[in-house]
PDB file of C-alpha atoms and ligand atoms in Angstrom:
ATOM      1  CA  MET A  30       0.000   0.000   0.000  1.00 93.00           C
ATOM      2  CA  GLN A  31       1.451   3.341  -1.018  1.00 96.00           C
ATOM      3  CA  VAL A  32       0.948   6.938   0.003  1.00 98.00           C
ATOM      4  CA  GLN A  33       1.775  10.001  -2.081  1.00 98.00           C
ATOM      5  CA  THR A  34       4.400  12.383  -0.757  1.00 98.00           C
ATOM      6  CA  VAL A  35       5.596  15.537  -2.501  1.00 98.00           C
ATOM      7  CA  LEU A  36       8.577  13.474  -3.742  1.00 98.00           C
ATOM      8  CA  GLY A  37       6.413  10.628  -5.018  1.00 98.00           C
ATOM      9  CA  PRO A  38       4.849   7.460  -3.626  1.00 98.00           C
ATOM     10  CA  ILE A  39       6.278   5.623  -0.604  1.00 98.00           C
ATOM     11  CA  ASP A  40       5.168   2.486   1.216  1.00 98.00           C
ATOM     12  CA  VAL A  41       2.851   3.214   4.175  1.00 98.00           C
ATOM     13  CA  ASN A  42       5.129   1.080   6.336  1.00 97.00           C
ATOM     14  CA  SER A  43       7.938   3.602   5.895  1.00 97.00           C
ATOM     15  CA  LEU A  44       5.933   6.577   7.243  1.00 98.00           C
ATOM     16  CA  GLY A  45       7.425   6.152  10.718  1.00 98.00           C
ATOM     17  CA  ARG A  46       6.739   8.779  13.359  1.00 98.00           C
ATOM     18  CA  THR A  47       4.203  11.125  11.756  1.00 98.00           C
ATOM     19  CA  LEU A  48       2.803  14.545  12.614  1.00 98.00           C
ATOM     20  CA  MET A  49      -0.631  14.760  10.991  1.00 98.00           C
ATOM     21  CA  HIS A  50      -1.110  18.540  10.890  1.00 98.00           C
ATOM     22  CA  GLU A  51       1.779  20.987  10.472  1.00 97.00           C
ATOM     23  CA  HIS A  52       2.569  23.621   7.874  1.00 96.00           C
ATOM     24  CA  VAL A  53       5.524  24.832   5.878  1.00 96.00           C
ATOM     25  CA  PHE A  54       3.785  28.060   4.889  1.00 94.00           C
ATOM     26  CA  VAL A  55       0.351  29.660   5.209  1.00 93.00           C
ATOM     27  CA  CYS A  56      -1.078  32.833   3.630  1.00 93.00           C
ATOM     28  CA  PHE A  57      -4.786  33.627   3.713  1.00 91.00           C
ATOM     29  CA  PRO A  58      -6.255  34.699   0.354  1.00 92.00           C
ATOM     30  CA  GLY A  59      -5.442  38.344  -0.363  1.00 91.00           C
ATOM     31  CA  ALA A  60      -2.500  38.641   2.034  1.00 91.00           C
ATOM     32  CA  GLU A  61      -0.169  38.264  -0.949  1.00 91.00           C
ATOM     33  CA  PHE A  62      -1.188  41.824  -1.939  1.00 92.00           C
ATOM     34  CA  ASP A  63      -0.349  43.365   1.446  1.00 90.00           C
ATOM     35  CA  PRO A  64       2.685  45.679   1.105  1.00 89.00           C
ATOM     36  CA  GLU A  65       3.183  45.480   4.856  1.00 86.00           C
ATOM     37  CA  SER A  66       3.648  41.722   4.668  1.00 85.00           C
ATOM     38  CA  PRO A  67       6.652  41.202   2.426  1.00 83.00           C
ATOM     39  CA  TYR A  68       7.581  37.706   1.388  1.00 90.00           C
ATOM     40  CA  ASP A  69      10.977  36.234   0.669  1.00 92.00           C
ATOM     41  CA  ARG A  70      10.568  32.673  -0.577  1.00 95.00           C
ATOM     42  CA  ARG A  71      14.264  31.869  -0.034  1.00 95.00           C
ATOM     43  CA  LYS A  72      14.096  32.955   3.609  1.00 93.00           C
ATOM     44  CA  VAL A  73      10.892  30.994   4.140  1.00 94.00           C
ATOM     45  CA  ALA A  74      12.515  27.875   2.667  1.00 96.00           C
ATOM     46  CA  ASP A  75      15.591  28.286   4.865  1.00 95.00           C
ATOM     47  CA  GLU A  76      13.490  28.801   8.008  1.00 93.00           C
ATOM     48  CA  ALA A  77      11.384  25.728   7.191  1.00 95.00           C
ATOM     49  CA  VAL A  78      14.513  23.647   6.591  1.00 97.00           C
ATOM     50  CA  LYS A  79      15.937  24.747   9.926  1.00 95.00           C
ATOM     51  CA  ARG A  80      12.763  23.924  11.880  1.00 95.00           C
ATOM     52  CA  ILE A  81      12.024  20.669  10.104  1.00 97.00           C
ATOM     53  CA  THR A  82      15.613  19.453  10.408  1.00 97.00           C
ATOM     54  CA  GLU A  83      15.373  19.805  14.188  1.00 96.00           C
ATOM     55  CA  LEU A  84      12.053  17.958  14.177  1.00 96.00           C
ATOM     56  CA  ARG A  85      13.618  15.164  12.160  1.00 97.00           C
ATOM     57  CA  GLU A  86      16.950  14.862  13.910  1.00 97.00           C
ATOM     58  CA  ARG A  87      16.125  15.599  17.529  1.00 97.00           C
ATOM     59  CA  CYS A  88      12.474  14.528  17.729  1.00 97.00           C
ATOM     60  CA  LYS A  89      12.805  11.631  15.237  1.00 98.00           C
ATOM     61  CA  VAL A  90       9.800  12.706  13.181  1.00 98.00           C
ATOM     62  CA  ASN A  91       9.889  11.008   9.804  1.00 98.00           C
ATOM     63  CA  THR A  92       6.719  12.293   8.119  1.00 98.00           C
ATOM     64  CA  PHE A  93       4.987  15.641   8.153  1.00 97.00           C
ATOM     65  CA  VAL A  94       1.456  16.093   6.772  1.00 98.00           C
ATOM     66  CA  ASP A  95       0.936  19.658   5.523  1.00 98.00           C
ATOM     67  CA  PRO A  96      -2.829  19.898   4.963  1.00 98.00           C
ATOM     68  CA  CYS A  97      -2.656  23.471   3.683  1.00 98.00           C
ATOM     69  CA  PRO A  98      -5.834  24.183   1.721  1.00 98.00           C
ATOM     70  CA  ILE A  99      -5.498  25.028  -1.986  1.00 98.00           C
ATOM     71  CA  GLU A 100      -6.160  28.758  -1.570  1.00 97.00           C
ATOM     72  CA  THR A 101      -4.273  29.538   1.661  1.00 96.00           C
ATOM     73  CA  GLY A 102      -0.803  29.847   0.233  1.00 95.00           C
ATOM     74  CA  ARG A 103      -0.283  26.159  -0.537  1.00 98.00           C
ATOM     75  CA  ASP A 104       3.081  25.932  -2.326  1.00 98.00           C
ATOM     76  CA  VAL A 105       3.788  22.310  -3.178  1.00 98.00           C
ATOM     77  CA  GLU A 106       7.081  23.124  -4.902  1.00 98.00           C
ATOM     78  CA  LEU A 107       8.301  24.795  -1.722  1.00 98.00           C
ATOM     79  CA  MET A 108       7.248  21.649   0.177  1.00 98.00           C
ATOM     80  CA  ARG A 109       9.181  19.557  -2.343  1.00 98.00           C
ATOM     81  CA  GLU A 110      12.322  21.650  -1.855  1.00 98.00           C
ATOM     82  CA  VAL A 111      12.017  21.436   1.943  1.00 98.00           C
ATOM     83  CA  SER A 112      11.476  17.684   1.745  1.00 98.00           C
ATOM     84  CA  GLN A 113      14.553  17.251  -0.459  1.00 98.00           C
ATOM     85  CA  ARG A 114      16.732  19.379   1.795  1.00 98.00           C
ATOM     86  CA  THR A 115      15.606  17.774   5.095  1.00 98.00           C
ATOM     87  CA  GLY A 116      14.804  14.152   4.236  1.00 98.00           C
ATOM     88  CA  MET A 117      11.376  14.599   5.866  1.00 98.00           C
ATOM     89  CA  ASN A 118       8.480  12.930   4.031  1.00 98.00           C
ATOM     90  CA  ILE A 119       5.909  15.661   3.354  1.00 98.00           C
ATOM     91  CA  ILE A 120       2.333  14.833   2.339  1.00 98.00           C
ATOM     92  CA  CYS A 121       0.233  17.643   0.841  1.00 98.00           C
ATOM     93  CA  ALA A 122      -3.539  17.915   0.484  1.00 98.00           C
ATOM     94  CA  THR A 123      -6.192  18.983  -1.967  1.00 98.00           C
ATOM     95  CA  GLY A 124      -9.346  20.820  -0.834  1.00 98.00           C
ATOM     96  CA  PHE A 125     -10.590  24.291   0.001  1.00 98.00           C
ATOM     97  CA  TYR A 126     -10.840  26.096   3.361  1.00 97.00           C
ATOM     98  CA  THR A 127     -13.856  27.573   5.222  1.00 96.00           C
ATOM     99  CA  GLU A 128     -16.431  29.949   3.741  1.00 96.00           C
ATOM    100  CA  ASP A 129     -15.405  32.593   6.265  1.00 92.00           C
ATOM    101  CA  MET A 130     -11.701  32.701   5.349  1.00 92.00           C
ATOM    102  CA  GLY A 131     -11.376  30.972   1.985  1.00 95.00           C
ATOM    103  CA  ILE A 132     -13.076  29.435  -1.060  1.00 96.00           C
ATOM    104  CA  PRO A 133     -12.396  31.754  -4.022  1.00 95.00           C
ATOM    105  CA  PRO A 134     -15.634  33.162  -5.518  1.00 95.00           C
ATOM    106  CA  TYR A 135     -14.961  31.359  -8.827  1.00 97.00           C
ATOM    107  CA  TRP A 136     -15.263  27.984  -7.108  1.00 97.00           C
ATOM    108  CA  ARG A 137     -18.332  29.027  -5.103  1.00 97.00           C
ATOM    109  CA  LYS A 138     -20.274  28.870  -8.370  1.00 95.00           C
ATOM    110  CA  HIS A 139     -19.329  25.246  -9.069  1.00 97.00           C
ATOM    111  CA  THR A 140     -21.238  22.071  -8.300  1.00 98.00           C
ATOM    112  CA  ALA A 141     -19.850  19.421  -5.945  1.00 98.00           C
ATOM    113  CA  GLN A 142     -19.163  17.219  -8.978  1.00 98.00           C
ATOM    114  CA  ASP A 143     -17.074  19.938 -10.671  1.00 98.00           C
ATOM    115  CA  ILE A 144     -15.120  20.721  -7.505  1.00 98.00           C
ATOM    116  CA  ALA A 145     -14.498  16.996  -7.075  1.00 98.00           C
ATOM    117  CA  LYS A 146     -12.934  16.926 -10.558  1.00 98.00           C
ATOM    118  CA  LEU A 147     -10.284  19.381  -9.368  1.00 98.00           C
ATOM    119  CA  TYR A 148      -9.643  17.349  -6.201  1.00 98.00           C
ATOM    120  CA  ILE A 149      -9.403  14.094  -8.162  1.00 98.00           C
ATOM    121  CA  ARG A 150      -6.978  15.627 -10.637  1.00 98.00           C
ATOM    122  CA  GLU A 151      -4.722  16.844  -7.834  1.00 98.00           C
ATOM    123  CA  LEU A 152      -4.818  13.388  -6.236  1.00 98.00           C
ATOM    124  CA  ARG A 153      -4.259  11.408  -9.437  1.00 98.00           C
ATOM    125  CA  GLU A 154      -2.093  13.626 -11.660  1.00 98.00           C
ATOM    126  CA  GLY A 155      -0.837  16.437  -9.521  1.00 98.00           C
ATOM    127  CA  VAL A 156      -1.222  20.101  -8.565  1.00 98.00           C
ATOM    128  CA  GLY A 157      -1.196  22.377 -11.633  1.00 98.00           C
ATOM    129  CA  SER A 158       1.746  21.437 -13.837  1.00 97.00           C
ATOM    130  CA  THR A 159       4.022  20.352 -10.973  1.00 98.00           C
ATOM    131  CA  GLY A 160       3.316  16.631 -11.140  1.00 98.00           C
ATOM    132  CA  ILE A 161       3.207  16.731  -7.325  1.00 98.00           C
ATOM    133  CA  ARG A 162       0.233  14.673  -6.180  1.00 98.00           C
ATOM    134  CA  ALA A 163      -1.884  15.308  -3.093  1.00 98.00           C
ATOM    135  CA  GLY A 164      -1.939  12.422  -0.612  1.00 98.00           C
ATOM    136  CA  LEU A 165      -5.188  13.271   1.149  1.00 98.00           C
ATOM    137  CA  ILE A 166      -8.280  15.493   1.040  1.00 98.00           C
ATOM    138  CA  LYS A 167      -8.803  18.534   3.278  1.00 98.00           C
ATOM    139  CA  VAL A 168     -12.269  19.521   4.443  1.00 98.00           C
ATOM    140  CA  ALA A 169     -12.947  22.682   6.452  1.00 98.00           C
ATOM    141  CA  THR A 170     -16.057  23.941   8.202  1.00 97.00           C
ATOM    142  CA  GLY A 171     -16.692  27.050  10.294  1.00 96.00           C
ATOM    143  CA  ALA A 172     -18.762  27.765  13.384  1.00 94.00           C
ATOM    144  CA  PRO A 173     -21.345  27.887  14.822  1.00 94.00           C
ATOM    145  CA  LYS A 174     -22.756  25.876  11.915  1.00 96.00           C
ATOM    146  CA  ILE A 175     -21.715  24.275   8.661  1.00 98.00           C
ATOM    147  CA  THR A 176     -22.838  26.542   5.814  1.00 98.00           C
ATOM    148  CA  ALA A 177     -24.564  25.322   2.660  1.00 98.00           C
ATOM    149  CA  LEU A 178     -21.434  26.107   0.656  1.00 98.00           C
ATOM    150  CA  GLU A 179     -19.221  24.187   3.072  1.00 98.00           C
ATOM    151  CA  GLU A 180     -21.628  21.285   2.875  1.00 98.00           C
ATOM    152  CA  ARG A 181     -21.219  21.290  -0.910  1.00 98.00           C
ATOM    153  CA  LEU A 182     -17.443  21.092  -0.446  1.00 98.00           C
ATOM    154  CA  VAL A 183     -17.857  18.178   1.960  1.00 98.00           C
ATOM    155  CA  GLU A 184     -19.891  16.497  -0.767  1.00 98.00           C
ATOM    156  CA  ALA A 185     -17.076  17.176  -3.259  1.00 98.00           C
ATOM    157  CA  ALA A 186     -14.596  15.601  -0.840  1.00 98.00           C
ATOM    158  CA  CYS A 187     -16.846  12.533  -0.497  1.00 98.00           C
ATOM    159  CA  ILE A 188     -17.002  12.146  -4.286  1.00 98.00           C
ATOM    160  CA  ALA A 189     -13.207  12.478  -4.557  1.00 98.00           C
ATOM    161  CA  HIS A 190     -12.739   9.950  -1.755  1.00 98.00           C
ATOM    162  CA  ARG A 191     -15.079   7.407  -3.345  1.00 98.00           C
ATOM    163  CA  GLU A 192     -13.175   7.805  -6.606  1.00 98.00           C
ATOM    164  CA  THR A 193      -9.598   7.716  -5.248  1.00 98.00           C
ATOM    165  CA  ASN A 194      -9.824   6.178  -1.744  1.00 98.00           C
ATOM    166  CA  ALA A 195      -7.684   9.066  -0.397  1.00 98.00           C
ATOM    167  CA  PRO A 196      -8.305   9.713   3.304  1.00 98.00           C
ATOM    168  CA  ILE A 197      -9.928  12.907   4.597  1.00 98.00           C
ATOM    169  CA  LEU A 198      -8.539  15.296   7.216  1.00 98.00           C
ATOM    170  CA  THR A 199     -10.679  18.136   8.503  1.00 98.00           C
ATOM    171  CA  HIS A 200     -10.519  21.595  10.011  1.00 97.00           C
ATOM    172  CA  THR A 201     -13.128  22.591  12.557  1.00 97.00           C
ATOM    173  CA  ASP A 202     -13.396  26.089  13.995  1.00 94.00           C
ATOM    174  CA  GLY A 203     -12.776  25.960  17.723  1.00 91.00           C
ATOM    175  CA  GLY A 204     -13.470  22.225  17.994  1.00 95.00           C
ATOM    176  CA  VAL A 205     -17.171  22.217  17.148  1.00 97.00           C
ATOM    177  CA  MET A 206     -19.200  20.557  14.348  1.00 98.00           C
ATOM    178  CA  GLY A 207     -17.069  17.400  14.381  1.00 98.00           C
ATOM    179  CA  PRO A 208     -20.019  15.002  14.802  1.00 98.00           C
ATOM    180  CA  GLN A 209     -21.885  16.969  12.112  1.00 98.00           C
ATOM    181  CA  GLN A 210     -18.929  16.525   9.731  1.00 98.00           C
ATOM    182  CA  GLN A 211     -18.954  12.846  10.579  1.00 98.00           C
ATOM    183  CA  ALA A 212     -22.668  12.605   9.729  1.00 98.00           C
ATOM    184  CA  LEU A 213     -22.072  14.299   6.362  1.00 98.00           C
ATOM    185  CA  PHE A 214     -19.253  11.871   5.567  1.00 98.00           C
ATOM    186  CA  LYS A 215     -21.455   8.899   6.394  1.00 97.00           C
ATOM    187  CA  LYS A 216     -24.208  10.362   4.210  1.00 98.00           C
ATOM    188  CA  GLY A 217     -21.625  10.785   1.429  1.00 98.00           C
ATOM    189  CA  GLY A 218     -20.652   7.133   1.537  1.00 98.00           C
ATOM    190  CA  VAL A 219     -17.347   7.598   3.377  1.00 98.00           C
ATOM    191  CA  ASP A 220     -16.413   5.117   6.086  1.00 98.00           C
ATOM    192  CA  PRO A 221     -15.835   7.186   9.258  1.00 98.00           C
ATOM    193  CA  SER A 222     -12.506   5.438   9.846  1.00 98.00           C
ATOM    194  CA  ARG A 223     -11.136   7.223   6.765  1.00 98.00           C
ATOM    195  CA  CYS A 224     -11.679  10.629   8.406  1.00 98.00           C
ATOM    196  CA  LEU A 225      -9.579  12.545  10.903  1.00 98.00           C
ATOM    197  CA  ILE A 226     -11.775  15.159  12.612  1.00 98.00           C
ATOM    198  CA  GLY A 227      -9.305  17.972  13.128  1.00 98.00           C
ATOM    199  CA  HIS A 228      -8.816  20.535  15.890  1.00 97.00           C
ATOM    200  CA  SER A 229     -11.100  18.603  18.220  1.00 98.00           C
ATOM    201  CA  CYS A 230      -8.742  19.364  21.117  1.00 97.00           C
ATOM    202  CA  ALA A 231     -10.055  22.936  21.252  1.00 97.00           C
ATOM    203  CA  ASN A 232     -13.219  21.495  22.773  1.00 97.00           C
ATOM    204  CA  PRO A 233     -12.975  21.064  26.562  1.00 98.00           C
ATOM    205  CA  ASP A 234     -15.789  18.494  26.763  1.00 98.00           C
ATOM    206  CA  LEU A 235     -14.641  14.863  26.954  1.00 98.00           C
ATOM    207  CA  ASN A 236     -18.046  13.783  25.606  1.00 98.00           C
ATOM    208  CA  TYR A 237     -17.315  15.590  22.356  1.00 98.00           C
ATOM    209  CA  HIS A 238     -14.197  13.452  21.861  1.00 98.00           C
ATOM    210  CA  LEU A 239     -15.980  10.260  22.906  1.00 98.00           C
ATOM    211  CA  THR A 240     -18.807  10.959  20.433  1.00 98.00           C
ATOM    212  CA  ILE A 241     -16.369  11.249  17.524  1.00 98.00           C
ATOM    213  CA  ALA A 242     -14.360   8.195  18.603  1.00 98.00           C
ATOM    214  CA  GLN A 243     -17.484   6.083  19.169  1.00 98.00           C
ATOM    215  CA  GLY A 244     -18.681   7.280  15.764  1.00 98.00           C
ATOM    216  CA  GLY A 245     -15.640   5.523  14.349  1.00 98.00           C
ATOM    217  CA  SER A 246     -13.338   8.368  13.287  1.00 98.00           C
ATOM    218  CA  TYR A 247      -9.953   9.670  14.311  1.00 98.00           C
ATOM    219  CA  VAL A 248      -9.951  12.526  16.810  1.00 98.00           C
ATOM    220  CA  GLY A 249      -7.379  15.228  16.119  1.00 98.00           C
ATOM    221  CA  PHE A 250      -5.524  16.549  19.152  1.00 98.00           C
ATOM    222  CA  ASP A 251      -3.665  18.515  16.559  1.00 97.00           C
ATOM    223  CA  ARG A 252      -3.317  22.035  17.934  1.00 95.00           C
ATOM    224  CA  ILE A 253      -1.060  21.204  20.859  1.00 95.00           C
ATOM    225  CA  GLY A 254       0.565  24.397  22.117  1.00 92.00           C
ATOM    226  CA  LYS A 255      -2.058  26.688  20.618  1.00 90.00           C
ATOM    227  CA  VAL A 256      -2.943  28.010  24.055  1.00 86.00           C
ATOM    228  CA  ARG A 257      -4.946  30.935  22.693  1.00 82.00           C
ATOM    229  CA  GLU A 258      -7.582  28.347  21.822  1.00 89.00           C
ATOM    230  CA  GLN A 259      -7.248  25.835  24.662  1.00 93.00           C
ATOM    231  CA  THR A 260      -4.733  25.069  27.399  1.00 94.00           C
ATOM    232  CA  ASP A 261      -2.448  22.080  27.020  1.00 95.00           C
ATOM    233  CA  GLU A 262      -3.530  20.933  30.501  1.00 96.00           C
ATOM    234  CA  VAL A 263      -7.121  20.485  29.294  1.00 97.00           C
ATOM    235  CA  ARG A 264      -5.875  18.802  26.111  1.00 97.00           C
ATOM    236  CA  ALA A 265      -3.661  16.366  28.034  1.00 98.00           C
ATOM    237  CA  ALA A 266      -6.418  15.528  30.546  1.00 97.00           C
ATOM    238  CA  ASN A 267      -8.999  14.844  27.815  1.00 98.00           C
ATOM    239  CA  LEU A 268      -6.576  12.834  25.704  1.00 98.00           C
ATOM    240  CA  ALA A 269      -5.553  10.723  28.708  1.00 98.00           C
ATOM    241  CA  GLN A 270      -9.252  10.050  29.501  1.00 97.00           C
ATOM    242  CA  LEU A 271      -9.936   9.064  25.896  1.00 98.00           C
ATOM    243  CA  ILE A 272      -6.974   6.676  25.987  1.00 98.00           C
ATOM    244  CA  ARG A 273      -7.972   5.154  29.336  1.00 97.00           C
ATOM    245  CA  ARG A 274     -11.392   4.385  27.923  1.00 97.00           C
ATOM    246  CA  GLY A 275      -9.785   2.326  25.175  1.00 98.00           C
ATOM    247  CA  PHE A 276      -9.718   4.853  22.349  1.00 98.00           C
ATOM    248  CA  ALA A 277      -5.951   5.200  21.870  1.00 98.00           C
ATOM    249  CA  GLY A 278      -6.526   3.800  18.379  1.00 98.00           C
ATOM    250  CA  ASN A 279      -8.616   6.857  17.512  1.00 98.00           C
ATOM    251  CA  ALA A 280      -6.319   9.681  18.598  1.00 98.00           C
ATOM    252  CA  MET A 281      -3.627  11.512  16.683  1.00 98.00           C
ATOM    253  CA  ILE A 282      -1.441  14.326  17.998  1.00 98.00           C
ATOM    254  CA  SER A 283       0.058  17.305  16.177  1.00 97.00           C
ATOM    255  CA  GLN A 284       0.459  21.057  16.614  1.00 96.00           C
ATOM    256  CA  ASP A 285      -0.790  22.996  13.548  1.00 95.00           C
ATOM    257  CA  CYS A 286       2.454  24.997  13.607  1.00 92.00           C
ATOM    258  CA  MET A 287       3.637  27.027  10.655  1.00 91.00           C
ATOM    259  CA  CYS A 288       7.262  27.479   9.663  1.00 92.00           C
ATOM    260  CA  ALA A 289       6.234  30.787   8.091  1.00 89.00           C
ATOM    261  CA  PHE A 290       3.114  32.885   7.758  1.00 87.00           C
ATOM    262  CA  ARG A 291       2.358  35.804   5.470  1.00 89.00           C
ATOM    263  CA  GLY A 292      -0.127  38.524   6.328  1.00 84.00           C
ATOM    264  CA  LYS A 293      -1.573  40.339   9.310  1.00 77.00           C
ATOM    265  CA  LEU A 294      -4.252  38.582  11.281  1.00 71.00           C
ATOM    266  CA  VAL A 295      -6.473  41.569  11.843  1.00 69.00           C
ATOM    267  CA  THR A 296      -8.898  39.663  14.026  1.00 62.00           C
ATOM    268  CA  LEU A 297      -6.183  38.764  16.556  1.00 62.00           C
ATOM    269  CA  THR A 298      -4.614  40.670  19.414  1.00 63.00           C
ATOM    270  CA  PRO A 299      -1.293  42.404  18.616  1.00 65.00           C
ATOM    271  CA  GLU A 300       0.554  39.764  20.701  1.00 63.00           C
ATOM    272  CA  ASP A 301      -0.985  36.915  18.745  1.00 63.00           C
ATOM    273  CA  GLN A 302      -0.303  38.679  15.459  1.00 63.00           C
ATOM    274  CA  LYS A 303       3.336  38.993  16.430  1.00 59.00           C
ATOM    275  CA  MET A 304       3.464  35.323  17.314  1.00 57.00           C
ATOM    276  CA  MET A 305       1.840  34.296  14.038  1.00 59.00           C
ATOM    277  CA  SER A 306       3.931  36.580  11.848  1.00 51.00           C
ATOM    278  CA  GLY A 307       7.142  35.301  13.304  1.00 48.00           C
ATOM    279  CA  ALA A 308       8.155  38.749  14.566  1.00 42.00           C
ATOM    280  CA  SER A 309       8.788  37.204  17.956  1.00 43.00           C
ATOM    281  CA  GLY A 310       9.404  33.812  16.407  1.00 53.00           C
ATOM    282  CA  PRO A 311       6.621  31.387  15.553  1.00 66.00           C
ATOM    283  CA  ARG A 312       5.625  28.649  17.996  1.00 79.00           C
ATOM    284  CA  PRO A 313       8.441  26.112  18.313  1.00 87.00           C
ATOM    285  CA  MET A 314       7.704  22.949  16.363  1.00 92.00           C
ATOM    286  CA  THR A 315       9.330  20.757  19.012  1.00 94.00           C
ATOM    287  CA  HIS A 316       6.804  21.810  21.712  1.00 94.00           C
ATOM    288  CA  LEU A 317       4.884  18.541  21.351  1.00 96.00           C
ATOM    289  CA  PHE A 318       7.969  16.557  22.354  1.00 97.00           C
ATOM    290  CA  ASP A 319       9.526  18.985  24.816  1.00 96.00           C
ATOM    291  CA  VAL A 320       6.399  19.985  26.741  1.00 95.00           C
ATOM    292  CA  PHE A 321       3.255  18.030  25.870  1.00 97.00           C
ATOM    293  CA  ILE A 322       4.520  14.447  25.850  1.00 97.00           C
ATOM    294  CA  PRO A 323       6.014  14.877  29.341  1.00 97.00           C
ATOM    295  CA  MET A 324       2.521  16.054  30.413  1.00 97.00           C
ATOM    296  CA  LEU A 325       1.002  12.887  28.956  1.00 97.00           C
ATOM    297  CA  LYS A 326       3.587  10.767  30.727  1.00 97.00           C
ATOM    298  CA  GLU A 327       2.621  12.428  33.980  1.00 96.00           C
ATOM    299  CA  GLN A 328      -0.927  11.264  33.256  1.00 93.00           C
ATOM    300  CA  GLY A 329       0.422   7.731  33.063  1.00 94.00           C
ATOM    301  CA  ILE A 330       0.585   7.400  29.280  1.00 96.00           C
ATOM    302  CA  GLY A 331       3.440   5.081  28.316  1.00 96.00           C
ATOM    303  CA  GLU A 332       5.751   4.767  25.318  1.00 97.00           C
ATOM    304  CA  ASP A 333       3.642   1.967  23.822  1.00 97.00           C
ATOM    305  CA  VAL A 334       0.611   4.270  23.620  1.00 98.00           C
ATOM    306  CA  LEU A 335       2.708   7.149  22.270  1.00 98.00           C
ATOM    307  CA  LYS A 336       3.816   4.879  19.452  1.00 98.00           C
ATOM    308  CA  VAL A 337       0.173   4.093  18.699  1.00 98.00           C
ATOM    309  CA  LEU A 338      -0.635   7.824  18.482  1.00 98.00           C
ATOM    310  CA  LEU A 339       2.417   8.870  16.481  1.00 98.00           C
ATOM    311  CA  GLU A 340       3.098   5.847  14.261  1.00 98.00           C
ATOM    312  CA  ASP A 341       0.459   3.139  14.157  1.00 98.00           C
ATOM    313  CA  ASN A 342      -2.611   5.377  13.773  1.00 98.00           C
ATOM    314  CA  PRO A 343      -1.173   7.510  10.932  1.00 98.00           C
ATOM    315  CA  ARG A 344      -0.106   4.342   9.110  1.00 98.00           C
ATOM    316  CA  ARG A 345      -3.559   2.755   9.490  1.00 98.00           C
ATOM    317  CA  PHE A 346      -5.216   6.006   8.400  1.00 98.00           C
ATOM    318  CA  PHE A 347      -3.253   6.127   5.148  1.00 98.00           C
ATOM    319  CA  ALA A 348      -3.420   2.367   4.586  1.00 98.00           C
ATOM    320  CA  GLY A 349      -7.206   2.348   5.008  1.00 98.00           C
ATOM    321  CA  GLU A 350      -7.009  -0.271   7.755  1.00 98.00           C
ATOM    322  CA  PRO A 351      -9.732  -0.399  10.429  1.00 98.00           C
ATOM    323  CA  ILE A 352      -9.175   1.648  13.573  1.00 98.00           C
ATOM    324  CA  ALA A 353      -7.493  -0.397  16.338  1.00 97.00           C
ATOM    325  CA  GLN A 354     -10.093  -1.149  19.036  1.00 96.00           C
ATOM    326  CA  GLY A 355      -9.738  -1.180  22.801  1.00 95.00           C
ATOM    327  CA  LEU A 356      -6.203   0.200  22.981  1.00 96.00           C
ATOM    328  CA  GLY A 357      -4.978   2.158  25.974  1.00 93.00           C
ATOM    329  CA  LYS A 358      -7.170   0.702  28.720  1.00 90.00           C
ATOM    330  CA  PRO A 359      -5.058   0.342  31.855  1.00 86.00           C
TER     331      PRO A 359
HETATM  332 ZN1   ZN B 426      -3.644  23.951   9.782  1.00 50.38          ZN
END
């Protein structure tokens, strides 16, 4: 069984330790026109190489999924360069972002079938003329509800999945609407085990996580360190509970860090804008290993379970194997 990386297909068994949601570069649509947000692609590449090399060498991460949506600065050739220079496997995605922050007006006029054609082409032949193929499908929904347009994009993702068997990774705003995404996937003929419901860890309610896991999908604790949204203490406590109840097979951990970001986030506080723009340095990509995993260990989570979260679950997700049941019970 093979999975597409930006350097071509590799065997799923060689994925190794995998972070399911990190970014080389992000730029929300329109920010490329902002004269106050200059962009130096060379510098961005060098910064990404520096950060990803540390992740690879010190933290032993072998694979890095960059689920950057099509329209938010996705640069698959930059990912290819970074992958070549670091030896990190990088897997890119096809799919648009939320109605609130993305989806170019041109594509808003298309049917789910037509949008699916674009997704399928990026999965089968590649992005534009690069020949770089996407390895999974990104779905994004906002809050407090999933809009009609977003629902159409979920439908497009379901069509592309049925056609290509590529797995689906989602964005949720603030960790809500996960079960609703799951219901739409089921309606669209997608087995829930092929879906990773992203950013769930923003939600403080353990029942939210249990609902998604019992519904048969992966639960993304994939914004570790993003304390503006949720504290790591709450994340660690919920994840440990989920594991103790036998759902270690459903959880995946990552950080949603960016090596570089272009643009001003006008909705954020000046401190957060500084953090995001890299003016005071972006969040360290090694936080998961330096800070969060020690917190999990304090909760009694052992190395065997960490391997399930960081290696076995990503491999099963890409291989299309069933979710491992009953793992993590003490
Ligand atoms: Zn992200």
